[in-house]
Short mmCIF file of C-alpha atoms in Angstrom, two decimals:
data_model
loop_
_atom_site.label_atom_id
_atom_site.label_comp_id
_atom_site.label_asym_id
_atom_site.label_seq_id
_atom_site.Cartn_x
_atom_site.Cartn_y
_atom_site.Cartn_z
CA UNK A 201 0.00 0.00 0.00
CA UNK A 202 1.32 3.44 -0.88
CA UNK A 203 2.21 5.46 2.21
CA UNK A 204 0.14 8.53 2.85
CA UNK A 205 2.51 11.48 2.89
CA UNK A 206 1.70 14.85 4.38
CA UNK A 207 1.13 16.28 0.92
CA UNK A 208 -1.53 13.65 0.34
CA UNK A 209 -3.03 14.35 3.73
CA UNK A 210 -3.39 18.03 2.92
CA UNK A 211 -4.97 17.24 -0.44
CA UNK A 212 -7.50 15.03 1.32
CA UNK A 213 -8.63 17.76 3.70
CA UNK A 214 -11.98 19.41 3.03
CA UNK A 215 -11.87 22.86 1.52
CA UNK A 216 -12.98 25.09 4.36
CA UNK A 217 -14.34 28.61 4.07
CA UNK A 218 -12.46 31.40 5.74
CA UNK A 219 -12.97 33.55 8.81
CA UNK A 220 -14.38 37.03 9.01
CA UNK A 221 -13.21 39.55 11.58
CA UNK A 222 -15.25 40.29 14.69
CA UNK A 223 -17.86 42.84 13.66
CA UNK A 224 -15.32 45.05 11.84
CA UNK A 225 -15.11 45.63 8.11
CA UNK A 226 -11.94 44.10 6.63
CA UNK A 227 -9.48 46.51 5.12
CA UNK A 228 -5.74 47.01 4.90
CA UNK A 229 -4.08 48.46 7.98
CA UNK A 230 -2.76 51.44 6.01
CA UNK A 231 -5.87 52.48 4.06
CA UNK A 232 -7.64 54.38 6.85
CA UNK A 233 -10.31 51.70 7.38
CA UNK A 234 -11.51 50.61 10.79
CA UNK A 235 -9.19 48.04 12.38
CA UNK A 236 -10.03 44.46 11.51
CA UNK A 237 -10.19 42.64 14.83
CA UNK A 238 -10.62 38.98 15.65
CA UNK A 239 -11.29 37.75 19.18
CA UNK A 240 -9.91 34.38 20.16
CA UNK A 241 -9.60 32.23 23.27
CA UNK A 242 -6.58 30.12 24.21
CA UNK A 243 -6.60 27.47 26.90
CA UNK A 244 -2.95 27.98 27.84
CA UNK A 245 -1.22 31.30 28.52
CA UNK A 246 2.46 31.41 27.58
CA UNK A 247 5.01 31.87 30.35
CA UNK A 248 7.27 33.86 28.04
CA UNK A 249 7.22 35.53 24.64
CA UNK A 250 10.97 35.17 24.15
CA UNK A 251 11.86 33.28 20.97
CA UNK A 252 14.37 31.33 23.08
CA UNK A 253 11.63 29.91 25.32
CA UNK A 254 9.89 27.80 22.67
CA UNK A 255 10.35 27.01 18.99
CA UNK A 256 6.64 27.45 18.25
CA UNK A 257 3.76 29.29 19.87
CA UNK A 258 2.60 32.87 20.28
CA UNK A 259 6.17 34.17 20.22
CA UNK A 260 6.20 33.42 16.47
CA UNK A 261 3.67 36.20 15.94
CA UNK A 262 6.26 38.68 17.23
CA UNK A 263 9.54 37.16 15.99
CA UNK A 264 10.37 36.02 12.47
CA UNK A 265 13.14 33.49 11.85
CA UNK A 266 15.59 33.07 9.01
CA UNK A 267 13.13 30.55 7.56
CA UNK A 268 9.41 29.99 8.04
CA UNK A 269 7.22 26.91 7.84
CA UNK A 270 5.03 26.23 4.83
CA UNK A 271 1.64 24.57 4.82
CA UNK A 272 3.17 21.46 3.26
CA UNK A 273 5.57 20.96 6.18
CA UNK A 274 8.63 22.46 4.48
CA UNK A 275 10.53 25.72 4.97
CA UNK A 276 11.04 28.84 2.89
CA UNK A 277 13.02 32.08 3.35
CA UNK A 278 11.77 34.74 5.78
CA UNK A 279 14.60 36.90 7.14
CA UNK A 280 17.01 35.05 4.84
CA UNK A 281 17.41 35.98 1.18
CA UNK A 282 17.32 32.30 0.15
CA UNK A 283 17.40 28.81 1.60
CA UNK A 284 20.71 27.95 3.30
CA UNK A 285 23.52 26.21 1.46
CA UNK A 286 25.23 23.15 2.93
CA UNK A 287 28.78 21.97 2.27
CA UNK A 288 29.54 18.42 1.12
CA UNK A 289 30.35 17.21 4.63
CA UNK A 290 27.00 18.40 5.97
CA UNK A 291 28.74 20.22 8.84
CA UNK A 292 28.61 23.79 7.52
CA UNK A 293 25.41 25.69 6.69
CA UNK A 294 25.52 29.25 5.34
CA UNK A 295 22.70 31.74 5.00
CA UNK A 296 22.51 35.38 3.92
CA UNK A 297 20.39 37.76 6.01
CA UNK A 298 18.13 40.15 4.11
CA UNK A 299 19.45 43.70 4.38
CA UNK A 300 16.11 45.50 4.61
CA UNK A 301 14.04 43.69 7.23
CA UNK A 302 13.26 45.91 10.22
CA UNK A 303 12.12 45.10 13.73
CA UNK A 304 8.84 46.59 14.91
CA UNK A 305 10.72 49.68 16.14
CA UNK A 306 12.19 50.30 12.67
CA UNK A 307 15.77 49.17 13.35
CA UNK A 308 17.13 46.62 10.87
CA UNK A 309 17.84 42.96 11.57
CA UNK A 310 21.53 42.16 11.14
CA UNK A 311 23.68 39.05 10.82
CA UNK A 312 25.05 39.83 14.29
CA UNK A 313 21.51 39.62 15.69
CA UNK A 314 21.14 36.19 14.09
CA UNK A 315 24.46 34.99 15.47
CA UNK A 316 23.69 36.39 18.92
CA UNK A 317 20.32 34.62 18.99
CA UNK A 318 21.82 31.20 18.25
CA UNK A 319 24.78 31.77 20.57
CA UNK A 320 22.30 32.60 23.33
CA UNK A 321 20.55 29.26 22.80
CA UNK A 322 23.88 27.51 23.41
CA UNK A 323 24.77 29.63 26.47
CA UNK A 324 23.93 27.76 29.70
CA UNK A 325 23.62 31.10 31.50
CA UNK A 326 20.65 31.99 29.28
CA UNK A 327 18.83 28.77 30.15
CA UNK A 328 17.05 28.21 26.82
CA UNK A 329 15.07 24.95 26.68
CA UNK A 330 15.95 24.83 22.96
CA UNK A 331 19.57 24.01 23.76
CA UNK A 332 18.96 20.25 23.56
CA UNK A 333 17.86 20.59 19.93
CA UNK A 334 21.13 22.34 19.08
CA UNK A 335 23.54 19.84 20.61
CA UNK A 336 25.22 19.47 17.20
CA UNK A 337 25.88 23.25 16.80
CA UNK A 338 29.53 24.01 17.55
CA UNK A 339 29.99 27.61 16.40
CA UNK A 340 28.23 30.55 14.70
CA UNK A 341 30.33 33.03 12.71
CA UNK A 342 29.45 36.04 10.58
CA UNK A 343 30.96 37.62 7.48
CA UNK A 344 29.09 40.75 6.45
CA UNK A 345 25.46 39.68 6.07
CA UNK A 346 26.35 36.00 5.87
CA UNK A 347 26.00 33.68 8.84
CA UNK A 348 27.77 30.31 8.95
CA UNK A 349 26.62 27.56 11.31
CA UNK A 350 29.39 25.06 12.01
CA UNK A 351 28.27 21.67 13.28
CA UNK A 352 30.11 18.98 15.21
CA UNK A 353 28.60 16.28 12.97
CA UNK A 354 26.47 16.14 9.83
CA UNK A 355 22.84 16.97 10.48
CA UNK A 356 20.47 16.87 7.52
CA UNK A 357 17.59 18.51 9.37
CA UNK A 358 19.44 21.63 10.42
CA UNK A 359 17.41 23.87 8.09
CA UNK A 360 14.31 23.01 10.18
CA UNK A 361 16.05 24.58 13.16
CA UNK A 362 16.52 27.90 11.37
CA UNK A 363 12.93 28.92 12.12
CA UNK A 364 13.90 30.24 15.58
CA UNK A 365 12.73 33.83 16.00
CA UNK A 366 15.50 36.43 15.84
CA UNK A 367 15.83 39.15 18.48
CA UNK A 368 18.27 42.08 18.85
CA UNK A 369 21.77 41.16 19.98
CA UNK A 370 21.60 43.80 22.71
CA UNK A 371 18.94 41.90 24.68
CA UNK A 372 18.81 38.31 23.46
CA UNK A 373 21.74 37.12 25.56
CA UNK A 374 20.17 37.86 28.93
CA UNK A 375 19.00 34.96 31.14
CA UNK A 376 15.45 33.94 30.32
CA UNK A 377 14.29 34.47 33.89
CA UNK A 378 15.12 38.18 33.72
CA UNK A 379 15.04 38.80 29.96
CA UNK A 380 12.93 41.77 28.78
CA UNK A 381 11.86 39.55 25.87
CA UNK A 382 9.70 37.53 28.26
CA UNK A 383 7.11 40.29 28.56
CA UNK A 384 8.19 42.76 25.87
CA UNK A 385 8.94 40.95 22.60
CA UNK A 386 11.26 42.85 20.28
CA UNK A 387 11.02 41.11 16.94
CA UNK A 388 10.54 41.49 13.21
CA UNK A 389 7.38 39.39 13.14
CA UNK A 390 3.98 40.37 11.72
CA UNK A 391 2.57 41.59 15.05
CA UNK A 392 3.65 43.57 18.07
CA UNK A 393 2.39 43.44 21.63
CA UNK A 394 -0.02 46.22 22.57
CA UNK A 395 -1.11 44.88 25.95
CA UNK A 396 -0.72 41.83 28.17
CA UNK A 397 -2.80 41.36 31.27
CA UNK A 398 -1.36 38.20 32.84
CA UNK A 399 -4.02 35.66 33.61
CA UNK A 400 -6.58 37.48 31.47
CA UNK A 401 -5.76 38.57 27.95
CA UNK A 402 -3.29 39.75 25.33
CA UNK A 403 -3.73 42.24 22.48
CA UNK A 404 -1.64 42.03 19.30
CA UNK A 405 -1.49 44.79 16.67
CA UNK A 406 0.02 44.66 13.20
CA UNK A 407 3.69 45.50 12.80
CA UNK A 408 3.62 48.35 10.24
CA UNK A 409 7.09 47.41 8.97
CA UNK A 410 6.32 43.78 8.18
CA UNK A 411 6.22 42.96 4.44
CA UNK A 412 3.02 40.91 4.85
CA UNK A 413 1.12 44.07 5.89
CA UNK A 414 -1.59 42.14 7.75
CA UNK A 415 -5.21 42.99 6.98
CA UNK A 416 -6.16 41.48 10.33
CA UNK A 417 -4.43 44.20 12.27
CA UNK A 418 -5.71 43.51 15.77
CA UNK A 419 -5.99 40.19 17.60
CA UNK A 420 -7.49 39.99 21.09
CA UNK A 421 -6.72 36.73 22.92
CA UNK A 422 -8.40 35.78 26.18
CA UNK A 423 -6.88 33.04 28.33
CA UNK A 424 -9.43 30.58 29.67
CA UNK A 425 -8.24 27.21 30.96
CA UNK A 426 -11.60 25.47 31.25
CA UNK A 427 -12.79 24.02 27.94
CA UNK A 428 -16.44 24.16 28.96
CA UNK A 429 -16.09 27.87 29.69
CA UNK A 430 -14.56 28.35 26.23
CA UNK A 431 -17.48 26.44 24.76
CA UNK A 432 -19.93 28.79 26.48
CA UNK A 433 -18.17 31.88 25.15
CA UNK A 434 -18.22 30.52 21.63
CA UNK A 435 -21.88 29.52 21.91
CA UNK A 436 -22.71 33.01 23.13
CA UNK A 437 -21.01 34.54 20.08
CA UNK A 438 -18.58 36.66 22.09
CA UNK A 439 -15.50 35.24 20.32
CA UNK A 440 -14.49 34.33 16.76
CA UNK A 441 -12.60 31.15 17.44
CA UNK A 442 -10.85 28.77 19.80
CA UNK A 443 -9.22 25.37 20.04
CA UNK A 444 -11.60 22.77 21.50
CA UNK A 445 -11.35 19.06 22.17
CA UNK A 446 -13.14 16.98 19.50
CA UNK A 447 -16.00 16.06 21.83
CA UNK A 448 -16.79 19.77 22.29
CA UNK A 449 -15.88 21.00 18.81
CA UNK A 450 -18.31 18.57 17.18
CA UNK A 451 -21.23 20.42 18.79
CA UNK A 452 -20.52 23.27 16.34
CA UNK A 453 -20.81 21.17 13.20
CA UNK A 454 -24.39 22.24 12.64
CA UNK A 455 -24.34 25.56 14.48
CA UNK A 456 -25.19 28.42 12.12
CA UNK A 457 -22.23 30.65 11.31
CA UNK A 458 -19.68 28.22 12.81
CA UNK A 459 -17.47 25.51 11.41
CA UNK A 460 -15.03 22.94 12.74
CA UNK A 461 -11.49 23.20 11.39
CA UNK A 462 -9.09 20.26 11.80
CA UNK A 463 -5.37 20.39 11.01
CA UNK A 464 -3.18 17.29 10.65
CA UNK A 465 -0.46 17.00 13.26
CA UNK A 466 2.38 14.85 14.51
CA UNK A 467 1.01 15.45 18.01
CA UNK A 468 0.50 12.16 19.80
CA UNK A 469 -0.85 11.16 23.20
CA UNK A 470 0.83 8.39 25.16
CA UNK A 471 1.02 6.94 28.64
CA UNK A 472 4.50 7.13 30.14
CA UNK A 473 5.93 4.44 32.42
CA UNK A 474 7.09 5.39 35.95
CA UNK A 475 10.85 4.94 35.77
CA UNK A 476 11.11 4.36 39.52
CA UNK A 477 8.81 1.33 39.45
CA UNK A 478 10.89 -1.80 38.68
CA UNK A 479 7.86 -3.58 37.18
CA UNK A 480 8.17 -1.40 34.07
CA UNK A 481 11.85 -2.16 33.52
CA UNK A 482 10.71 -5.45 31.93
CA UNK A 483 10.07 -5.10 28.16
CA UNK A 484 7.48 -7.89 28.40
CA UNK A 485 5.38 -5.76 30.73
CA UNK A 486 5.71 -2.72 28.49
CA UNK A 487 4.73 -4.75 25.41
CA UNK A 488 1.78 -6.28 27.28
CA UNK A 489 0.35 -2.89 28.17
CA UNK A 490 0.66 -1.83 24.53
CA UNK A 491 -1.19 -4.98 23.40
CA UNK A 492 -3.95 -4.38 25.94
CA UNK A 493 -5.06 -1.03 24.48
CA UNK A 494 -7.87 -0.64 21.93
CA UNK A 495 -6.58 2.38 20.04
CA UNK A 496 -9.20 2.37 17.30
CA UNK A 497 -11.97 2.61 19.86
CA UNK A 498 -10.27 5.70 21.30
CA UNK A 499 -10.12 7.30 17.85
CA UNK A 500 -13.77 6.56 17.19
CA UNK A 501 -15.22 7.26 20.62
CA UNK A 502 -12.99 10.05 21.97
CA UNK A 503 -11.53 11.80 18.92
CA UNK A 504 -14.68 11.25 16.83
CA UNK A 505 -12.44 10.40 13.91
CA UNK A 506 -10.15 13.44 14.29
CA UNK A 507 -6.99 11.36 14.54
CA UNK A 508 -5.57 7.90 14.04
CA UNK A 509 -4.24 5.01 16.15
CA UNK A 510 -0.57 5.50 17.12
CA UNK A 511 1.79 2.65 17.97
CA UNK A 512 5.12 4.48 17.99
CA UNK A 513 5.97 8.19 18.30
CA UNK A 514 6.13 8.45 14.49
CA UNK A 515 3.20 9.68 12.40
CA UNK A 516 2.06 8.73 8.90
CA UNK A 517 2.00 12.45 8.10
CA UNK A 518 5.80 12.45 8.37
CA UNK A 519 5.99 10.63 5.05
CA UNK A 520 8.43 7.91 4.03
CA UNK A 521 10.19 7.61 7.40
CA UNK A 522 6.97 6.17 8.86
CA UNK A 523 6.93 2.37 9.08
CA UNK A 524 3.32 1.24 8.74
CA UNK A 525 4.13 -2.32 9.84
CA UNK A 526 5.40 -1.35 13.30
CA UNK A 527 2.17 -1.77 15.25
CA UNK A 528 0.70 -3.38 18.35
CA UNK A 529 -2.46 -5.35 17.63
CA UNK A 530 -5.20 -5.11 20.22
CA UNK A 531 -4.62 -8.56 21.72
CA UNK A 532 -5.57 -8.88 25.42
CA UNK A 533 -4.92 -12.62 25.36
CA UNK A 534 -1.33 -12.19 24.21
CA UNK A 535 -0.92 -9.36 26.73
CA UNK A 536 -2.03 -11.72 29.50
CA UNK A 537 0.40 -14.41 28.39
CA UNK A 538 3.29 -11.94 28.43
CA UNK A 539 2.41 -10.76 31.92
CA UNK A 540 2.17 -14.34 33.19
CA UNK A 541 5.53 -15.11 31.58
CA UNK A 542 6.97 -12.10 33.42
CA UNK A 543 5.67 -13.52 36.73
CA UNK A 544 2.57 -11.37 37.17
CA UNK A 545 -0.25 -13.75 38.13
CA UNK A 546 -3.98 -12.86 38.50
CA UNK A 547 -4.97 -12.58 42.17
CA UNK A 548 -7.80 -10.93 44.12
CA UNK A 549 -10.22 -8.79 42.07
CA UNK A 550 -8.42 -10.03 38.95
CA UNK A 551 -5.44 -7.73 39.54
CA UNK A 552 -2.08 -9.35 38.87
CA UNK A 553 0.52 -9.72 41.61
CA UNK A 554 4.14 -10.75 41.84
CA UNK A 555 5.80 -11.42 45.20
CA UNK A 556 2.86 -9.80 46.94
CA UNK A 557 3.17 -6.60 44.88
CA UNK A 558 0.19 -5.43 42.80
CA UNK A 559 0.73 -4.52 39.15
CA UNK A 560 -0.63 -1.04 38.57
CA UNK A 561 0.13 2.64 38.27
CA UNK A 562 -1.38 6.07 38.72
CA UNK A 563 -1.92 7.95 35.47
CA UNK A 564 -1.92 11.73 35.76
CA UNK A 565 -3.59 14.13 33.38
CA UNK A 566 -3.71 17.91 33.33
CA UNK A 567 -6.80 19.21 35.07
CA UNK A 568 -9.24 20.87 32.62
CA UNK A 569 -7.82 18.89 29.69
CA UNK A 570 -10.92 17.01 28.57
CA UNK A 571 -9.15 14.95 25.92
CA UNK A 572 -6.38 13.72 28.21
CA UNK A 573 -8.93 12.88 30.88
CA UNK A 574 -10.98 10.76 28.49
CA UNK A 575 -7.91 8.96 27.16
CA UNK A 576 -6.77 8.18 30.72
CA UNK A 577 -10.16 6.74 31.63
CA UNK A 578 -10.25 4.60 28.46
CA UNK A 579 -6.70 3.38 29.11
CA UNK A 580 -7.65 2.38 32.66
CA UNK A 581 -10.67 0.43 31.42
CA UNK A 582 -8.62 -1.45 28.82
CA UNK A 583 -5.88 -2.38 31.28
CA UNK A 584 -8.39 -3.62 33.85
CA UNK A 585 -9.23 -6.33 31.30
CA UNK A 586 -5.67 -7.68 31.46
CA UNK A 587 -5.33 -7.42 35.24
CA UNK A 588 -3.52 -4.09 35.62
CA UNK A 589 -4.92 -1.53 38.06
CA UNK A 590 -4.85 2.07 36.82
CA UNK A 591 -5.84 4.99 39.02
CA UNK A 592 -6.61 8.20 37.12
CA UNK A 593 -5.79 11.53 38.76
CA UNK A 594 -6.21 15.15 37.68
CA UNK A 595 -3.19 17.24 38.65
CA UNK A 596 -1.75 20.69 38.05
CA UNK A 597 1.07 21.13 35.54
CA UNK A 598 3.53 22.09 38.27
CA UNK A 599 2.72 18.95 40.26
CA UNK A 600 3.16 16.72 37.21
CA UNK A 601 6.78 17.73 36.73
CA UNK A 602 7.76 16.51 40.20
CA UNK A 603 5.87 13.22 39.97
CA UNK A 604 6.94 11.94 36.54
CA UNK A 605 9.53 9.49 37.91
CA UNK A 606 6.93 7.80 40.13
CA UNK A 607 3.67 7.93 38.18
CA UNK A 608 2.40 7.59 34.62
CA UNK A 609 1.29 10.62 32.62
CA UNK A 610 -0.95 11.24 29.65
CA UNK A 611 1.95 12.66 27.66
CA UNK A 612 1.76 14.94 24.63
CA UNK A 613 4.60 14.50 22.13
CA UNK A 614 5.50 15.81 18.70
CA UNK A 615 7.14 19.10 19.71
CA UNK A 616 9.48 19.12 16.69
CA UNK A 617 7.88 17.06 13.91
CA UNK A 618 9.55 18.55 10.85
CA UNK A 619 12.61 16.29 11.01
CA UNK A 620 12.60 12.76 12.47
CA UNK A 621 15.56 13.27 14.80
CA UNK A 622 14.07 16.40 16.32
CA UNK A 623 10.78 14.54 16.68
CA UNK A 624 12.00 11.55 18.69
CA UNK A 625 15.53 11.99 20.07
CA UNK A 626 14.46 13.85 23.20
CA UNK A 627 11.99 11.04 23.93
CA UNK A 628 14.10 7.97 23.18
CA UNK A 629 17.80 8.83 23.37
CA UNK A 630 19.53 7.04 26.24
CA UNK A 631 21.66 10.11 26.86
CA UNK A 632 18.59 11.61 28.52
CA UNK A 633 17.51 8.54 30.52
CA UNK A 634 18.51 10.09 33.86
CA UNK A 635 15.71 12.26 35.20
CA UNK A 636 16.41 15.99 34.94
CA UNK A 637 14.04 18.14 37.06
CA UNK A 638 14.88 21.04 34.76
CA UNK A 639 13.64 19.09 31.71
CA UNK A 640 11.05 16.69 33.16
CA UNK A 641 9.39 15.87 29.83
CA UNK A 642 12.64 14.80 28.19
CA UNK A 643 12.71 10.99 27.97
CA UNK A 644 9.97 10.82 30.62
CA UNK A 645 10.06 7.02 31.01
CA UNK A 646 13.84 6.87 31.47
CA UNK A 647 14.16 4.77 28.31
CA UNK A 648 17.52 3.34 27.21
CA UNK A 649 18.07 0.92 24.33
CA UNK A 650 21.53 0.71 22.74
CA UNK A 651 20.18 -0.35 19.34
CA UNK A 652 17.73 2.54 19.28
CA UNK A 653 20.54 4.94 20.25
CA UNK A 654 22.68 3.70 17.34
CA UNK A 655 19.80 4.07 14.87
CA UNK A 656 19.15 7.60 16.12
CA UNK A 657 22.83 8.43 15.55
CA UNK A 658 22.73 6.87 12.09
CA UNK A 659 19.59 8.75 11.13
CA UNK A 660 20.73 12.18 12.26
CA UNK A 661 24.21 11.97 10.70
CA UNK A 662 23.34 10.31 7.37
CA UNK A 663 23.89 12.66 4.42
CA UNK A 664 21.59 10.82 2.00
CA UNK A 665 17.83 10.48 2.30
CA UNK A 666 17.65 6.70 1.76
CA UNK A 667 19.99 5.99 4.66
CA UNK A 668 18.04 8.30 6.95
CA UNK A 669 14.73 6.74 5.96
CA UNK A 670 16.05 3.23 6.49
CA UNK A 671 17.45 4.05 9.92
CA UNK A 672 14.20 5.53 11.19
CA UNK A 673 12.11 2.66 9.85
CA UNK A 674 14.38 0.12 11.52
CA UNK A 675 14.16 2.15 14.71
CA UNK A 676 10.38 1.70 14.75
CA UNK A 677 10.75 -2.03 14.19
CA UNK A 678 13.05 -2.26 17.21
CA UNK A 679 10.79 0.00 19.23
CA UNK A 680 7.78 -2.34 19.06
CA UNK A 681 9.88 -5.06 20.72
CA UNK A 682 10.93 -2.67 23.50
CA UNK A 683 8.51 0.30 23.74
CA UNK A 684 9.27 3.40 25.79
CA UNK A 685 5.61 4.19 26.49
CA UNK A 686 2.09 3.26 25.42
CA UNK A 687 1.49 5.51 22.43
CA UNK A 688 -2.27 5.81 21.93
CA UNK A 689 -3.36 8.21 19.18
CA UNK A 690 -2.11 10.88 16.80
CA UNK A 691 -4.37 13.93 16.79
CA UNK A 692 -5.93 16.14 14.23
CA UNK A 693 -6.15 19.40 16.17
CA UNK A 694 -9.71 20.69 16.21
CA UNK A 695 -10.78 24.32 16.29
CA UNK A 696 -14.04 26.21 15.91
CA UNK A 697 -14.20 29.36 13.77
CA UNK A 698 -17.04 31.81 13.17
CA UNK A 699 -18.28 33.73 10.12
CA UNK A 700 -16.17 31.82 7.61
CA UNK A 701 -16.92 33.92 4.55
CA UNK A 702 -14.79 36.99 4.09
CA UNK A 703 -11.17 35.84 3.81
CA UNK A 704 -8.84 34.14 1.36
CA UNK A 705 -5.58 32.63 2.56
CA UNK A 706 -6.53 30.01 5.12
CA UNK A 707 -4.78 26.71 4.52
CA UNK A 708 -4.02 23.54 6.48
CA UNK A 709 -0.61 22.99 8.05
CA UNK A 710 1.11 20.07 9.74
CA UNK A 711 1.07 21.10 13.40
CA UNK A 712 3.46 20.11 16.17
CA UNK A 713 2.34 19.26 19.70
CA UNK A 714 1.99 22.98 20.28
CA UNK A 715 -1.51 24.10 19.39
CA UNK A 716 -3.93 26.87 20.25
CA UNK A 717 -4.61 30.15 18.52
CA UNK A 718 -1.04 30.49 17.22
CA UNK A 719 -2.01 27.53 15.00
CA UNK A 720 -5.31 26.28 13.62
CA UNK A 721 -6.82 28.55 10.97
CA UNK A 722 -4.74 31.45 12.36
CA UNK A 723 -1.22 30.10 11.85
CA UNK A 724 -0.75 32.41 8.83
CA UNK A 725 -3.32 35.09 9.73
CA UNK A 726 -0.92 37.84 8.67
CA UNK A 727 -1.33 36.65 5.06
CA UNK A 728 -5.12 36.58 4.96
CA UNK A 729 -6.80 38.86 2.47
CA UNK A 730 -10.51 39.71 2.10
CA UNK A 731 -12.40 38.02 -0.67
CA UNK A 732 -13.26 40.38 -3.53
#
């Protein structure tokens, strides 16, 4: 069967109408018309707007990178004059910075700003969480408007890392905890920050210097954690759009003036194993839990078709690197045999025991996350059928970080889906198997497999596409014999949008784990134009 690439996935999406602004006539920001405002709700408020705090998210509205993502999952020039060039060894990448791209205050972006931004990522004193993704970057040098990135080893996906937002050299090197960029972004992106009321709302206005010249020149974002409260605001007509879990979004399918928008993603949900529980050091136990899960029922009954079963961290939307044969059948009988072989025998109430110890775990999910809650409950029901006790608990995000070594978590992956190494290394590489309180979501199960580590190295250093593809496919084949977690589903992110009539320019995009109003229909809002 021919593999379904992301391009095919986009072609298969329904053609959706576009979104009108909130009660304001559309018109260009510089033609004297009333501002075109849209009002959105996001379930998660960012901690920082610094481009060094996260690769994707609201900070991308304020900071442009050398390259930008395309709807087809590729990259194209933004602050660069052209795509970067790579030398034959794959260890040197050179890019030329456009000479006429200003920040929102009118000052021009320079090659030194670019170099300073990437040097800051590497500086431990800055504390950027992006540093792990740049472990291969050895040095950044400038020559006029050219910037050369020198790598310690070949890395074919380095161009995907050149989407980091660029900030002025004068401020970008300060520690994230005290950086002015956290609350006052200083970028060359399509929008600038007019107001931020922490815990309540944020107002973005168009950057008059940006070449896109956004027609939507004002975006008001309210922060509301509870999905049911978001649903009520949308139903009342007080907002123009939001991200909602599929079970809530589907209620808008027949609501007049509203539509459901779904973007493909490499965002998966999984259950992590508690690294401090010796029961889960046995690959037989980990395989058994994977065989005990009915993934298709979760897709049908929880995602309402907005997703697909996931057996490994890889997604079919990532194209040829995806190995469609690396799956776990739903086979409770085989799961039971594996657990018995591992010494876990059914006892009272059908729960398996070994040496007087009960086989089970607590699975945490973020409070107010309806989707994660429902997946946790379904997982618990499936595992009860094979004799594993699962207690489901709603917790705060801060509490989760401290408890990851001891409890399971409904985990969201797919932070960096645009190159396979960036997608999975932080989850599977044995270099990160020791728990780091400063990076609690990195390799959350404490996974270490020497063969997987070697295939990761082979994939990230290979200079030809066939070798990379082969390495990542073999990795998935090894993974299903020794899984790091119970991967459940890959999501199509669902959003609701209102008054979908007045704009051209909306298009689907392959989304990472990050979602919310920086994505969905609004990921390229600066390029929307009114229909004639």
